[in-house]
């Protein structure tokens, strides 16, 4: 560190004071709370991080994992927004891996850690939190993390790094978002067997319900009264496949594979695409019609069964095909949380 900030002090007492100060700082139980006022006091103005942050950015590779873990959220909050993605190394030194992070967060994770935040829509906030978690544990840029999760930053907004830091500074506590991320990372780390969501995403890449399975699922739907019967065509099969994919991967339906739709003529693809959000809303709304509510319950049940098979099997197409053909589980499961 001294080689970064300059030559060691010539006065032995000054050098001893620096060492003692560093030792006292590192011995504190909550290192992040101890560092926060130091960084805040060194700020030149609201949008200028001050010299301490610049020194840390140059010397972070020489710092301990504990110091990096405590300082990084503060540095990301107060550093200049012109280059927030320059850092490549991860800073959450724990047992969590990027594979354990779903692309859209679980509903209960979002509710417990992020629901109190304002200024970003829940959709963007859930997407952004997932991307930032991957960046925390894997390093690289937000763009790298988004691609890993299957979020296409060139097509849809996942919130740029500069936007994240600008938004965080508007909160009553500018460090609250980073603390929430760290809290969730520690919660995932404490799980006895965290889910490998990357494995699930890979296993279901290009996947859809085959016609035989779709027919079997439909046979379990309760009869609909009246002359107008629900349509259970290939478009509905594609929508059901997206529902199952989102349930298993905890990803956004916008990024689900759509092989059935892609095999259709271009005009049909456009017509199906225009109805995507409406059908998704019907499947996920808590007060859906009897038909969609029953279909959602059946699809959720099938998704749980398939998820267990995917987790136990390899990612190869053969193993997934075998898992997809296993008998459907009976019983009742709760609907997929609203996305």
GROMACS .gro file of C-alpha atoms in nm:
model
  339
    1UNK     CA    1   0.000   0.000   0.000
    2UNK     CA    2   0.277   0.242   0.089
    3UNK     CA    3   0.430   0.191  -0.255
    4UNK     CA    4   0.104   0.322  -0.399
    5UNK     CA    5   0.059   0.631  -0.184
    6UNK     CA    6   0.428   0.721  -0.157
    7UNK     CA    7   0.742   0.646   0.042
    8UNK     CA    8   0.711   0.526   0.404
    9UNK     CA    9   0.732   0.804   0.666
   10UNK     CA   10   1.085   0.887   0.772
   11UNK     CA   11   0.973   0.947   1.129
   12UNK     CA   12   0.942   0.614   1.313
   13UNK     CA   13   0.664   0.746   1.538
   14UNK     CA   14   0.458   0.849   1.236
   15UNK     CA   15   0.508   0.505   1.081
   16UNK     CA   16   0.412   0.335   1.406
   17UNK     CA   17   0.102   0.551   1.425
   18UNK     CA   18  -0.003   0.444   1.075
   19UNK     CA   19   0.044   0.078   1.162
   20UNK     CA   20  -0.146   0.117   1.489
   21UNK     CA   21  -0.431   0.299   1.316
   22UNK     CA   22  -0.455   0.030   1.050
   23UNK     CA   23  -0.455  -0.241   1.317
   24UNK     CA   24  -0.731  -0.072   1.516
   25UNK     CA   25  -0.939  -0.023   1.204
   26UNK     CA   26  -0.909  -0.384   1.092
   27UNK     CA   27  -0.987  -0.509   1.443
   28UNK     CA   28  -1.330  -0.342   1.444
   29UNK     CA   29  -1.622  -0.581   1.435
   30UNK     CA   30  -1.815  -0.393   1.163
   31UNK     CA   31  -1.544  -0.275   0.930
   32UNK     CA   32  -1.783  -0.125   0.678
   33UNK     CA   33  -1.947   0.100   0.938
   34UNK     CA   34  -1.599   0.209   1.047
   35UNK     CA   35  -1.489   0.292   0.693
   36UNK     CA   36  -1.805   0.476   0.593
   37UNK     CA   37  -1.742   0.802   0.786
   38UNK     CA   38  -1.379   0.807   0.672
   39UNK     CA   39  -1.480   0.792   0.306
   40UNK     CA   40  -1.766   1.037   0.360
   41UNK     CA   41  -1.536   1.286   0.535
   42UNK     CA   42  -1.290   1.272   0.244
   43UNK     CA   43  -1.545   1.359  -0.023
   44UNK     CA   44  -1.483   1.687  -0.202
   45UNK     CA   45  -1.845   1.720  -0.310
   46UNK     CA   46  -2.151   1.501  -0.367
   47UNK     CA   47  -2.032   1.365  -0.702
   48UNK     CA   48  -1.660   1.347  -0.615
   49UNK     CA   49  -1.532   1.045  -0.420
   50UNK     CA   50  -1.225   1.203  -0.264
   51UNK     CA   51  -0.867   1.077  -0.238
   52UNK     CA   52  -0.934   0.771  -0.019
   53UNK     CA   53  -1.137   0.603  -0.290
   54UNK     CA   54  -0.872   0.674  -0.553
   55UNK     CA   55  -0.607   0.513  -0.334
   56UNK     CA   56  -0.823   0.206  -0.274
   57UNK     CA   57  -0.890   0.162  -0.645
   58UNK     CA   58  -0.516   0.153  -0.711
   59UNK     CA   59  -0.424  -0.070  -0.417
   60UNK     CA   60  -0.725  -0.298  -0.374
   61UNK     CA   61  -0.539  -0.603  -0.506
   62UNK     CA   62  -0.301  -0.572  -0.210
   63UNK     CA   63  -0.583  -0.546   0.044
   64UNK     CA   64  -0.721  -0.837   0.243
   65UNK     CA   65  -1.042  -1.006   0.135
   66UNK     CA   66  -1.216  -0.870   0.447
   67UNK     CA   67  -1.114  -0.512   0.372
   68UNK     CA   68  -1.217  -0.543   0.006
   69UNK     CA   69  -1.553  -0.689   0.107
   70UNK     CA   70  -1.617  -0.401   0.348
   71UNK     CA   71  -1.483  -0.119   0.132
   72UNK     CA   72  -1.609  -0.215  -0.212
   73UNK     CA   73  -1.976  -0.115  -0.157
   74UNK     CA   74  -1.859   0.223  -0.025
   75UNK     CA   75  -1.620   0.271  -0.314
   76UNK     CA   76  -1.886   0.183  -0.569
   77UNK     CA   77  -2.127   0.428  -0.410
   78UNK     CA   78  -1.889   0.723  -0.388
   79UNK     CA   79  -1.653   0.673  -0.681
   80UNK     CA   80  -1.683   0.877  -0.999
   81UNK     CA   81  -1.960   0.754  -1.225
   82UNK     CA   82  -1.740   0.787  -1.533
   83UNK     CA   83  -1.572   0.454  -1.475
   84UNK     CA   84  -1.774   0.232  -1.238
   85UNK     CA   85  -1.705  -0.088  -1.429
   86UNK     CA   86  -1.326  -0.068  -1.437
   87UNK     CA   87  -1.281  -0.312  -1.152
   88UNK     CA   88  -1.255  -0.675  -1.266
   89UNK     CA   89  -1.196  -0.873  -0.946
   90UNK     CA   90  -1.487  -0.999  -0.731
   91UNK     CA   91  -1.515  -0.863  -0.380
   92UNK     CA   92  -1.760  -1.092  -0.203
   93UNK     CA   93  -1.523  -1.355  -0.066
   94UNK     CA   94  -1.772  -1.619   0.039
   95UNK     CA   95  -1.916  -1.955  -0.056
   96UNK     CA   96  -2.168  -1.815  -0.303
   97UNK     CA   97  -2.111  -1.860  -0.677
   98UNK     CA   98  -2.273  -1.672  -0.967
   99UNK     CA   99  -2.449  -1.998  -1.059
  100UNK     CA  100  -2.655  -1.964  -0.741
  101UNK     CA  101  -2.817  -1.636  -0.851
  102UNK     CA  102  -3.145  -1.636  -1.048
  103UNK     CA  103  -3.183  -1.374  -1.319
  104UNK     CA  104  -3.487  -1.212  -1.160
  105UNK     CA  105  -3.442  -1.297  -0.791
  106UNK     CA  106  -3.689  -1.503  -0.596
  107UNK     CA  107  -4.000  -1.316  -0.490
  108UNK     CA  108  -3.931  -1.364  -0.118
  109UNK     CA  109  -3.570  -1.247  -0.160
  110UNK     CA  110  -3.687  -0.929  -0.327
  111UNK     CA  111  -3.954  -0.867  -0.065
  112UNK     CA  112  -3.720  -0.915   0.230
  113UNK     CA  113  -3.424  -0.714   0.098
  114UNK     CA  114  -3.534  -0.467  -0.170
  115UNK     CA  115  -3.907  -0.393  -0.156
  116UNK     CA  116  -3.856  -0.078   0.052
  117UNK     CA  117  -3.651   0.099  -0.214
  118UNK     CA  118  -3.808   0.369  -0.429
  119UNK     CA  119  -3.713   0.542  -0.751
  120UNK     CA  120  -3.679   0.230  -0.966
  121UNK     CA  121  -3.964   0.007  -1.083
  122UNK     CA  122  -3.972  -0.336  -0.917
  123UNK     CA  123  -3.890  -0.499  -1.252
  124UNK     CA  124  -3.575  -0.293  -1.306
  125UNK     CA  125  -3.479  -0.322  -0.939
  126UNK     CA  126  -3.508  -0.704  -0.939
  127UNK     CA  127  -3.315  -0.728  -1.263
  128UNK     CA  128  -3.048  -0.485  -1.144
  129UNK     CA  129  -3.004  -0.655  -0.807
  130UNK     CA  130  -2.947  -0.992  -0.974
  131UNK     CA  131  -2.691  -0.847  -1.215
  132UNK     CA  132  -2.508  -0.668  -0.932
  133UNK     CA  133  -2.497  -0.986  -0.723
  134UNK     CA  134  -2.328  -1.172  -1.006
  135UNK     CA  135  -2.079  -0.889  -1.047
  136UNK     CA  136  -2.008  -0.897  -0.673
  137UNK     CA  137  -1.913  -1.265  -0.668
  138UNK     CA  138  -1.768  -1.306  -1.018
  139UNK     CA  139  -1.612  -0.970  -1.099
  140UNK     CA  140  -1.616  -0.809  -1.441
  141UNK     CA  141  -1.863  -0.547  -1.561
  142UNK     CA  142  -2.237  -0.523  -1.523
  143UNK     CA  143  -2.262  -0.608  -1.891
  144UNK     CA  144  -2.067  -0.929  -1.834
  145UNK     CA  145  -2.297  -1.022  -1.546
  146UNK     CA  146  -2.609  -0.948  -1.750
  147UNK     CA  147  -2.493  -1.172  -2.032
  148UNK     CA  148  -2.414  -1.451  -1.784
  149UNK     CA  149  -2.771  -1.432  -1.653
  150UNK     CA  150  -2.918  -1.430  -2.002
  151UNK     CA  151  -3.024  -1.066  -1.982
  152UNK     CA  152  -2.953  -0.898  -2.313
  153UNK     CA  153  -2.826  -0.546  -2.230
  154UNK     CA  154  -2.853  -0.437  -2.594
  155UNK     CA  155  -3.227  -0.513  -2.609
  156UNK     CA  156  -3.372  -0.436  -2.268
  157UNK     CA  157  -3.286  -0.210  -1.981
  158UNK     CA  158  -3.106  -0.371  -1.690
  159UNK     CA  159  -2.989  -0.031  -1.564
  160UNK     CA  160  -2.640   0.091  -1.645
  161UNK     CA  161  -2.381   0.106  -1.372
  162UNK     CA  162  -2.382   0.485  -1.375
  163UNK     CA  163  -2.760   0.481  -1.330
  164UNK     CA  164  -2.732   0.244  -1.033
  165UNK     CA  165  -2.486   0.465  -0.847
  166UNK     CA  166  -2.673   0.784  -0.933
  167UNK     CA  167  -2.997   0.628  -0.808
  168UNK     CA  168  -2.834   0.491  -0.491
  169UNK     CA  169  -2.712   0.839  -0.399
  170UNK     CA  170  -3.071   0.967  -0.411
  171UNK     CA  171  -3.177   0.730  -0.132
  172UNK     CA  172  -3.195   0.852   0.226
  173UNK     CA  173  -2.909   0.612   0.298
  174UNK     CA  174  -2.679   0.601  -0.008
  175UNK     CA  175  -2.528   0.273   0.115
  176UNK     CA  176  -2.860   0.095   0.171
  177UNK     CA  177  -2.872  -0.079  -0.167
  178UNK     CA  178  -2.519  -0.217  -0.134
  179UNK     CA  179  -2.594  -0.333   0.220
  180UNK     CA  180  -2.906  -0.509   0.095
  181UNK     CA  181  -2.700  -0.683  -0.172
  182UNK     CA  182  -2.447  -0.797   0.086
  183UNK     CA  183  -2.725  -0.917   0.318
  184UNK     CA  184  -2.881  -1.125   0.040
  185UNK     CA  185  -2.544  -1.265  -0.065
  186UNK     CA  186  -2.484  -1.377   0.293
  187UNK     CA  187  -2.831  -1.533   0.308
  188UNK     CA  188  -2.764  -1.730  -0.010
  189UNK     CA  189  -2.425  -1.831   0.129
  190UNK     CA  190  -2.593  -1.970   0.441
  191UNK     CA  191  -2.825  -2.200   0.245
  192UNK     CA  192  -2.735  -2.567   0.296
  193UNK     CA  193  -2.786  -2.650  -0.072
  194UNK     CA  194  -2.828  -2.339  -0.292
  195UNK     CA  195  -2.988  -2.397  -0.630
  196UNK     CA  196  -2.764  -2.396  -0.936
  197UNK     CA  197  -2.971  -2.164  -1.154
  198UNK     CA  198  -2.709  -2.154  -1.428
  199UNK     CA  199  -2.741  -2.532  -1.460
  200UNK     CA  200  -3.117  -2.492  -1.491
  201UNK     CA  201  -3.083  -2.217  -1.752
  202UNK     CA  202  -2.848  -2.430  -1.957
  203UNK     CA  203  -3.067  -2.739  -1.925
  204UNK     CA  204  -3.374  -2.550  -2.043
  205UNK     CA  205  -3.204  -2.359  -2.321
  206UNK     CA  206  -3.416  -2.410  -2.631
  207UNK     CA  207  -3.666  -2.620  -2.433
  208UNK     CA  208  -4.044  -2.633  -2.470
  209UNK     CA  209  -4.328  -2.865  -2.371
  210UNK     CA  210  -4.358  -3.145  -2.623
  211UNK     CA  211  -4.707  -3.215  -2.769
  212UNK     CA  212  -4.759  -3.537  -2.570
  213UNK     CA  213  -4.677  -3.373  -2.237
  214UNK     CA  214  -4.895  -3.076  -2.326
  215UNK     CA  215  -5.185  -3.312  -2.403
  216UNK     CA  216  -5.135  -3.492  -2.072
  217UNK     CA  217  -5.135  -3.164  -1.882
  218UNK     CA  218  -5.449  -3.051  -2.058
  219UNK     CA  219  -5.625  -3.375  -1.965
  220UNK     CA  220  -5.597  -3.273  -1.599
  221UNK     CA  221  -5.777  -2.942  -1.649
  222UNK     CA  222  -6.127  -2.930  -1.502
  223UNK     CA  223  -6.407  -2.908  -1.759
  224UNK     CA  224  -6.520  -2.562  -1.864
  225UNK     CA  225  -6.891  -2.497  -1.870
  226UNK     CA  226  -7.061  -2.344  -2.170
  227UNK     CA  227  -7.010  -2.360  -2.544
  228UNK     CA  228  -6.697  -2.143  -2.540
  229UNK     CA  229  -6.402  -2.364  -2.455
  230UNK     CA  230  -6.045  -2.245  -2.387
  231UNK     CA  231  -5.803  -2.260  -2.677
  232UNK     CA  232  -5.518  -2.504  -2.615
  233UNK     CA  233  -5.323  -2.461  -2.938
  234UNK     CA  234  -4.948  -2.429  -3.002
  235UNK     CA  235  -4.950  -2.063  -2.901
  236UNK     CA  236  -5.088  -2.161  -2.559
  237UNK     CA  237  -4.833  -2.445  -2.544
  238UNK     CA  238  -4.557  -2.190  -2.604
  239UNK     CA  239  -4.694  -1.964  -2.331
  240UNK     CA  240  -4.716  -2.261  -2.093
  241UNK     CA  241  -4.355  -2.354  -2.175
  242UNK     CA  242  -4.245  -2.002  -2.088
  243UNK     CA  243  -4.432  -2.026  -1.756
  244UNK     CA  244  -4.257  -2.352  -1.667
  245UNK     CA  245  -3.918  -2.210  -1.773
  246UNK     CA  246  -3.968  -1.898  -1.558
  247UNK     CA  247  -4.080  -2.107  -1.260
  248UNK     CA  248  -3.774  -2.333  -1.276
  249UNK     CA  249  -3.508  -2.074  -1.358
  250UNK     CA  250  -3.664  -1.782  -1.166
  251UNK     CA  251  -3.598  -1.576  -1.478
  252UNK     CA  252  -3.806  -1.318  -1.660
  253UNK     CA  253  -4.053  -1.449  -1.912
  254UNK     CA  254  -3.917  -1.191  -2.157
  255UNK     CA  255  -3.592  -1.390  -2.187
  256UNK     CA  256  -3.741  -1.739  -2.210
  257UNK     CA  257  -3.666  -1.957  -2.515
  258UNK     CA  258  -3.951  -1.973  -2.766
  259UNK     CA  259  -3.870  -2.255  -3.009
  260UNK     CA  260  -4.236  -2.322  -3.092
  261UNK     CA  261  -4.291  -1.958  -3.183
  262UNK     CA  262  -3.967  -1.936  -3.377
  263UNK     CA  263  -4.073  -2.226  -3.597
  264UNK     CA  264  -4.381  -2.034  -3.715
  265UNK     CA  265  -4.409  -1.810  -4.022
  266UNK     CA  266  -4.303  -1.451  -3.962
  267UNK     CA  267  -4.660  -1.319  -3.963
  268UNK     CA  268  -4.763  -1.575  -3.702
  269UNK     CA  269  -4.462  -1.489  -3.488
  270UNK     CA  270  -4.566  -1.123  -3.486
  271UNK     CA  271  -4.921  -1.215  -3.391
  272UNK     CA  272  -4.804  -1.438  -3.107
  273UNK     CA  273  -4.557  -1.179  -2.983
  274UNK     CA  274  -4.837  -0.922  -2.960
  275UNK     CA  275  -5.025  -1.148  -2.714
  276UNK     CA  276  -4.731  -1.254  -2.495
  277UNK     CA  277  -4.781  -1.010  -2.211
  278UNK     CA  278  -5.157  -1.059  -2.201
  279UNK     CA  279  -5.128  -1.436  -2.167
  280UNK     CA  280  -4.850  -1.403  -1.909
  281UNK     CA  281  -5.066  -1.167  -1.707
  282UNK     CA  282  -5.356  -1.413  -1.714
  283UNK     CA  283  -5.132  -1.699  -1.598
  284UNK     CA  284  -4.970  -1.507  -1.312
  285UNK     CA  285  -5.245  -1.279  -1.182
  286UNK     CA  286  -5.364  -1.380  -0.832
  287UNK     CA  287  -5.730  -1.346  -0.931
  288UNK     CA  288  -5.715  -1.519  -1.268
  289UNK     CA  289  -6.007  -1.687  -1.440
  290UNK     CA  290  -6.084  -2.047  -1.339
  291UNK     CA  291  -5.919  -2.182  -1.656
  292UNK     CA  292  -5.593  -1.988  -1.618
  293UNK     CA  293  -5.581  -2.047  -1.242
  294UNK     CA  294  -5.616  -2.423  -1.294
  295UNK     CA  295  -5.361  -2.422  -1.576
  296UNK     CA  296  -5.113  -2.228  -1.361
  297UNK     CA  297  -5.148  -2.478  -1.076
  298UNK     CA  298  -5.091  -2.773  -1.309
  299UNK     CA  299  -4.793  -2.606  -1.475
  300UNK     CA  300  -4.642  -2.514  -1.136
  301UNK     CA  301  -4.675  -2.875  -1.025
  302UNK     CA  302  -4.510  -2.998  -1.342
  303UNK     CA  303  -4.235  -2.736  -1.308
  304UNK     CA  304  -4.150  -2.855  -0.957
  305UNK     CA  305  -4.127  -3.212  -1.080
  306UNK     CA  306  -3.912  -3.117  -1.378
  307UNK     CA  307  -3.689  -2.892  -1.166
  308UNK     CA  308  -3.609  -3.182  -0.932
  309UNK     CA  309  -3.521  -3.398  -1.230
  310UNK     CA  310  -3.306  -3.129  -1.390
  311UNK     CA  311  -3.118  -3.066  -1.064
  312UNK     CA  312  -3.045  -3.438  -1.028
  313UNK     CA  313  -2.950  -3.493  -1.392
  314UNK     CA  314  -2.686  -3.352  -1.625
  315UNK     CA  315  -2.746  -3.065  -1.864
  316UNK     CA  316  -2.740  -3.282  -2.177
  317UNK     CA  317  -3.037  -3.296  -2.409
  318UNK     CA  318  -3.084  -3.670  -2.350
  319UNK     CA  319  -3.105  -3.634  -1.973
  320UNK     CA  320  -3.348  -3.343  -2.002
  321UNK     CA  321  -3.565  -3.534  -2.246
  322UNK     CA  322  -3.575  -3.824  -2.001
  323UNK     CA  323  -3.664  -3.593  -1.715
  324UNK     CA  324  -3.941  -3.430  -1.917
  325UNK     CA  325  -4.107  -3.765  -1.984
  326UNK     CA  326  -4.122  -3.874  -1.618
  327UNK     CA  327  -4.473  -3.914  -1.468
  328UNK     CA  328  -4.629  -3.595  -1.346
  329UNK     CA  329  -4.650  -3.541  -0.973
  330UNK     CA  330  -4.992  -3.528  -0.812
  331UNK     CA  331  -5.102  -3.285  -0.545
  332UNK     CA  332  -5.136  -2.910  -0.507
  333UNK     CA  333  -4.861  -2.650  -0.522
  334UNK     CA  334  -4.878  -2.275  -0.485
  335UNK     CA  335  -4.878  -2.061  -0.795
  336UNK     CA  336  -4.564  -1.898  -0.926
  337UNK     CA  337  -4.506  -1.562  -0.754
  338UNK     CA  338  -4.600  -1.268  -0.970
  339UNK     CA  339  -4.317  -1.145  -1.187
   0.00000   0.00000   0.00000
